[in-house]
Amino acid sequence: MSDVLLLRTGTGLLGASADARGIVKLWDAATGLPWEGAGPEPYPAAINSLAAGRLYGRRVLISAARDSLLRIWDLDACHPAAVLHLPGPASRICPLEGEGLAVALGRDVVVLRQPPGA
């Protein structure tokens, strides 16, 4: 397992785990059973980091993989929301108060925000 997290939902805690094979699993933290909603498809590269939170009013799961792609999964709608091509593999990701992301790329930190009015 490369990363694991818990996300509070309206009904309890949702767990998410990722591994070096590019597989993200979502599960009910109280029961250990798979989450009832659809989850992300397997990724073509190992996942370095997972993050979860709210972005622009939506519950999201964010993954950074060794293929330099950052994927955002909309947990409310159960579908992919965005794929971003980064200049290199991200080692950590962190939602910023619902308005963007901080992404660690090597020794640098990049802040991604939606442009005003977009």
PDB file of C-alpha atoms in Angstrom:
ATOM      1  CA  MET A   1       0.000   0.000   0.000  1.00  0.00           C
ATOM      2  CA  SER A   2       1.409   3.394  -0.950  1.00  0.00           C
ATOM      3  CA  ASP A   3      -1.125   5.647   0.815  1.00  0.00           C
ATOM      4  CA  VAL A   4      -4.313   5.506   2.878  1.00  0.00           C
ATOM      5  CA  LEU A   5      -6.785   8.115   4.151  1.00  0.00           C
ATOM      6  CA  LEU A   6     -10.152   8.595   5.803  1.00  0.00           C
ATOM      7  CA  LEU A   7     -12.808  11.043   4.626  1.00  0.00           C
ATOM      8  CA  ARG A   8     -15.814  12.030   6.736  1.00  0.00           C
ATOM      9  CA  THR A   9     -19.110  11.649   4.891  1.00  0.00           C
ATOM     10  CA  GLY A  10     -22.667  12.425   5.967  1.00  0.00           C
ATOM     11  CA  THR A  11     -23.062   8.840   7.171  1.00  0.00           C
ATOM     12  CA  GLY A  12     -19.644   8.001   8.606  1.00  0.00           C
ATOM     13  CA  LEU A  13     -16.087   7.509   7.399  1.00  0.00           C
ATOM     14  CA  LEU A  14     -14.998   6.478   3.911  1.00  0.00           C
ATOM     15  CA  GLY A  15     -11.579   4.879   3.615  1.00  0.00           C
ATOM     16  CA  ALA A  16      -9.397   5.048   0.523  1.00  0.00           C
ATOM     17  CA  SER A  17      -6.179   3.179  -0.135  1.00  0.00           C
ATOM     18  CA  ALA A  18      -3.804   3.125  -3.095  1.00  0.00           C
ATOM     19  CA  ASP A  19      -1.019   0.782  -4.092  1.00  0.00           C
ATOM     20  CA  ALA A  20       2.007   0.482  -6.358  1.00  0.00           C
ATOM     21  CA  ARG A  21      -0.108  -1.316  -8.987  1.00  0.00           C
ATOM     22  CA  GLY A  22      -2.219   1.815  -9.511  1.00  0.00           C
ATOM     23  CA  ILE A  23      -5.320   0.483  -7.766  1.00  0.00           C
ATOM     24  CA  VAL A  24      -7.453   2.732  -5.539  1.00  0.00           C
ATOM     25  CA  LYS A  25      -9.906   0.994  -3.234  1.00  0.00           C
ATOM     26  CA  LEU A  26     -12.766   2.776  -1.472  1.00  0.00           C
ATOM     27  CA  TRP A  27     -14.300   1.165   1.594  1.00  0.00           C
ATOM     28  CA  ASP A  28     -16.623   1.837   4.511  1.00  0.00           C
ATOM     29  CA  ALA A  29     -14.286   2.447   7.463  1.00  0.00           C
ATOM     30  CA  ALA A  30     -16.837   1.124   9.995  1.00  0.00           C
ATOM     31  CA  THR A  31     -17.458  -2.224   8.284  1.00  0.00           C
ATOM     32  CA  GLY A  32     -14.428  -2.694   6.029  1.00  0.00           C
ATOM     33  CA  LEU A  33     -16.798  -3.476   3.146  1.00  0.00           C
ATOM     34  CA  PRO A  34     -16.319  -1.947  -0.305  1.00  0.00           C
ATOM     35  CA  TRP A  35     -17.945   1.467  -0.786  1.00  0.00           C
ATOM     36  CA  GLU A  36     -21.338   1.349  -2.505  1.00  0.00           C
ATOM     37  CA  GLY A  37     -20.464   4.078  -5.021  1.00  0.00           C
ATOM     38  CA  ALA A  38     -18.339   3.577  -8.108  1.00  0.00           C
ATOM     39  CA  GLY A  39     -14.634   4.116  -7.594  1.00  0.00           C
ATOM     40  CA  PRO A  40     -11.734   5.129  -9.792  1.00  0.00           C
ATOM     41  CA  GLU A  41     -10.575   2.794 -12.551  1.00  0.00           C
ATOM     42  CA  PRO A  42      -7.105   1.248 -12.092  1.00  0.00           C
ATOM     43  CA  TYR A  43      -4.346   3.638 -13.080  1.00  0.00           C
ATOM     44  CA  PRO A  44      -1.497   2.777 -15.474  1.00  0.00           C
ATOM     45  CA  ALA A  45       1.165   3.830 -12.931  1.00  0.00           C
ATOM     46  CA  ALA A  46       1.939   3.449  -9.231  1.00  0.00           C
ATOM     47  CA  ILE A  47       0.176   5.978  -7.017  1.00  0.00           C
ATOM     48  CA  ASN A  48       2.423   8.151  -4.840  1.00  0.00           C
ATOM     49  CA  SER A  49      -0.173  10.062  -2.852  1.00  0.00           C
ATOM     50  CA  LEU A  50      -3.883  10.357  -2.094  1.00  0.00           C
ATOM     51  CA  ALA A  51      -5.791  13.321  -0.711  1.00  0.00           C
ATOM     52  CA  ALA A  52      -9.462  13.958  -0.098  1.00  0.00           C
ATOM     53  CA  GLY A  53     -11.555  16.955   0.729  1.00  0.00           C
ATOM     54  CA  ARG A  54     -13.857  19.503  -0.821  1.00  0.00           C
ATOM     55  CA  LEU A  55     -12.993  21.471  -3.931  1.00  0.00           C
ATOM     56  CA  TYR A  56     -15.438  24.060  -5.225  1.00  0.00           C
ATOM     57  CA  GLY A  57     -18.247  22.544  -3.167  1.00  0.00           C
ATOM     58  CA  ARG A  58     -17.696  18.917  -4.269  1.00  0.00           C
ATOM     59  CA  ARG A  59     -16.289  15.980  -2.269  1.00  0.00           C
ATOM     60  CA  VAL A  60     -13.241  14.751  -4.171  1.00  0.00           C
ATOM     61  CA  LEU A  61     -10.537  12.125  -4.033  1.00  0.00           C
ATOM     62  CA  ILE A  62      -7.246  13.226  -5.590  1.00  0.00           C
ATOM     63  CA  SER A  63      -4.399  10.950  -6.616  1.00  0.00           C
ATOM     64  CA  ALA A  64      -0.878  11.660  -7.819  1.00  0.00           C
ATOM     65  CA  ALA A  65       0.888   8.900  -9.737  1.00  0.00           C
ATOM     66  CA  ARG A  66       4.378   8.190 -11.018  1.00  0.00           C
ATOM     67  CA  ASP A  67       3.193   8.928 -14.576  1.00  0.00           C
ATOM     68  CA  SER A  68       3.080  12.664 -13.643  1.00  0.00           C
ATOM     69  CA  LEU A  69      -0.728  12.737 -13.809  1.00  0.00           C
ATOM     70  CA  LEU A  70      -2.901  14.147 -11.054  1.00  0.00           C
ATOM     71  CA  ARG A  71      -6.422  12.739 -11.144  1.00  0.00           C
ATOM     72  CA  ILE A  72      -9.444  14.218  -9.404  1.00  0.00           C
ATOM     73  CA  TRP A  73     -12.421  11.938  -8.753  1.00  0.00           C
ATOM     74  CA  ASP A  74     -15.808  13.484  -7.881  1.00  0.00           C
ATOM     75  CA  LEU A  75     -17.120  11.346  -5.006  1.00  0.00           C
ATOM     76  CA  ASP A  76     -20.593  12.941  -5.093  1.00  0.00           C
ATOM     77  CA  ALA A  77     -21.164  12.127  -8.777  1.00  0.00           C
ATOM     78  CA  CYS A  78     -18.987   8.951  -8.792  1.00  0.00           C
ATOM     79  CA  HIS A  79     -17.054   9.938 -11.920  1.00  0.00           C
ATOM     80  CA  PRO A  80     -13.719  11.486 -12.945  1.00  0.00           C
ATOM     81  CA  ALA A  81     -13.667  15.282 -12.657  1.00  0.00           C
ATOM     82  CA  ALA A  82     -10.231  16.173 -14.067  1.00  0.00           C
ATOM     83  CA  VAL A  83      -6.830  14.882 -15.112  1.00  0.00           C
ATOM     84  CA  LEU A  84      -3.916  17.294 -14.869  1.00  0.00           C
ATOM     85  CA  HIS A  85      -0.513  16.766 -16.504  1.00  0.00           C
ATOM     86  CA  LEU A  86       2.224  17.825 -14.089  1.00  0.00           C
ATOM     87  CA  PRO A  87       5.858  18.609 -15.006  1.00  0.00           C
ATOM     88  CA  GLY A  88       6.940  15.583 -12.956  1.00  0.00           C
ATOM     89  CA  PRO A  89       5.662  13.003 -10.470  1.00  0.00           C
ATOM     90  CA  ALA A  90       4.084  14.519  -7.357  1.00  0.00           C
ATOM     91  CA  SER A  91       5.114  13.135  -3.998  1.00  0.00           C
ATOM     92  CA  ARG A  92       2.307  14.755  -1.956  1.00  0.00           C
ATOM     93  CA  ILE A  93      -0.963  16.582  -2.587  1.00  0.00           C
ATOM     94  CA  CYS A  94      -3.111  18.649  -0.251  1.00  0.00           C
ATOM     95  CA  PRO A  95      -6.468  20.397  -0.832  1.00  0.00           C
ATOM     96  CA  LEU A  96      -6.407  24.100   0.148  1.00  0.00           C
ATOM     97  CA  GLU A  97      -9.573  25.108   1.975  1.00  0.00           C
ATOM     98  CA  GLY A  98     -11.736  24.000  -0.952  1.00  0.00           C
ATOM     99  CA  GLU A  99     -10.165  26.456  -3.411  1.00  0.00           C
ATOM    100  CA  GLY A 100      -7.215  24.657  -4.958  1.00  0.00           C
ATOM    101  CA  LEU A 101      -4.396  22.191  -4.363  1.00  0.00           C
ATOM    102  CA  ALA A 102      -0.836  22.293  -3.113  1.00  0.00           C
ATOM    103  CA  VAL A 103       1.324  19.749  -4.961  1.00  0.00           C
ATOM    104  CA  ALA A 104       4.861  18.735  -3.945  1.00  0.00           C
ATOM    105  CA  LEU A 105       7.069  18.195  -7.008  1.00  0.00           C
ATOM    106  CA  GLY A 106      10.569  17.248  -5.909  1.00  0.00           C
ATOM    107  CA  ARG A 107      11.839  20.176  -3.821  1.00  0.00           C
ATOM    108  CA  ASP A 108       9.178  22.552  -5.133  1.00  0.00           C
ATOM    109  CA  VAL A 109       5.577  23.150  -4.113  1.00  0.00           C
ATOM    110  CA  VAL A 110       3.107  24.185  -6.799  1.00  0.00           C
ATOM    111  CA  VAL A 111      -0.255  25.708  -5.941  1.00  0.00           C
ATOM    112  CA  LEU A 112      -3.040  24.990  -8.419  1.00  0.00           C
ATOM    113  CA  ARG A 113      -6.103  27.257  -8.348  1.00  0.00           C
ATOM    114  CA  GLN A 114      -8.988  27.799 -10.695  1.00  0.00           C
ATOM    115  CA  PRO A 115      -8.710  31.185 -12.444  1.00  0.00           C
ATOM    116  CA  PRO A 116     -11.191  33.845 -11.218  1.00  0.00           C
ATOM    117  CA  GLY A 117     -14.420  33.739 -13.179  1.00  0.00           C
ATOM    118  CA  ALA A 118     -13.711  30.259 -14.638  1.00  0.00           C
TER     119      ALA A 118
END
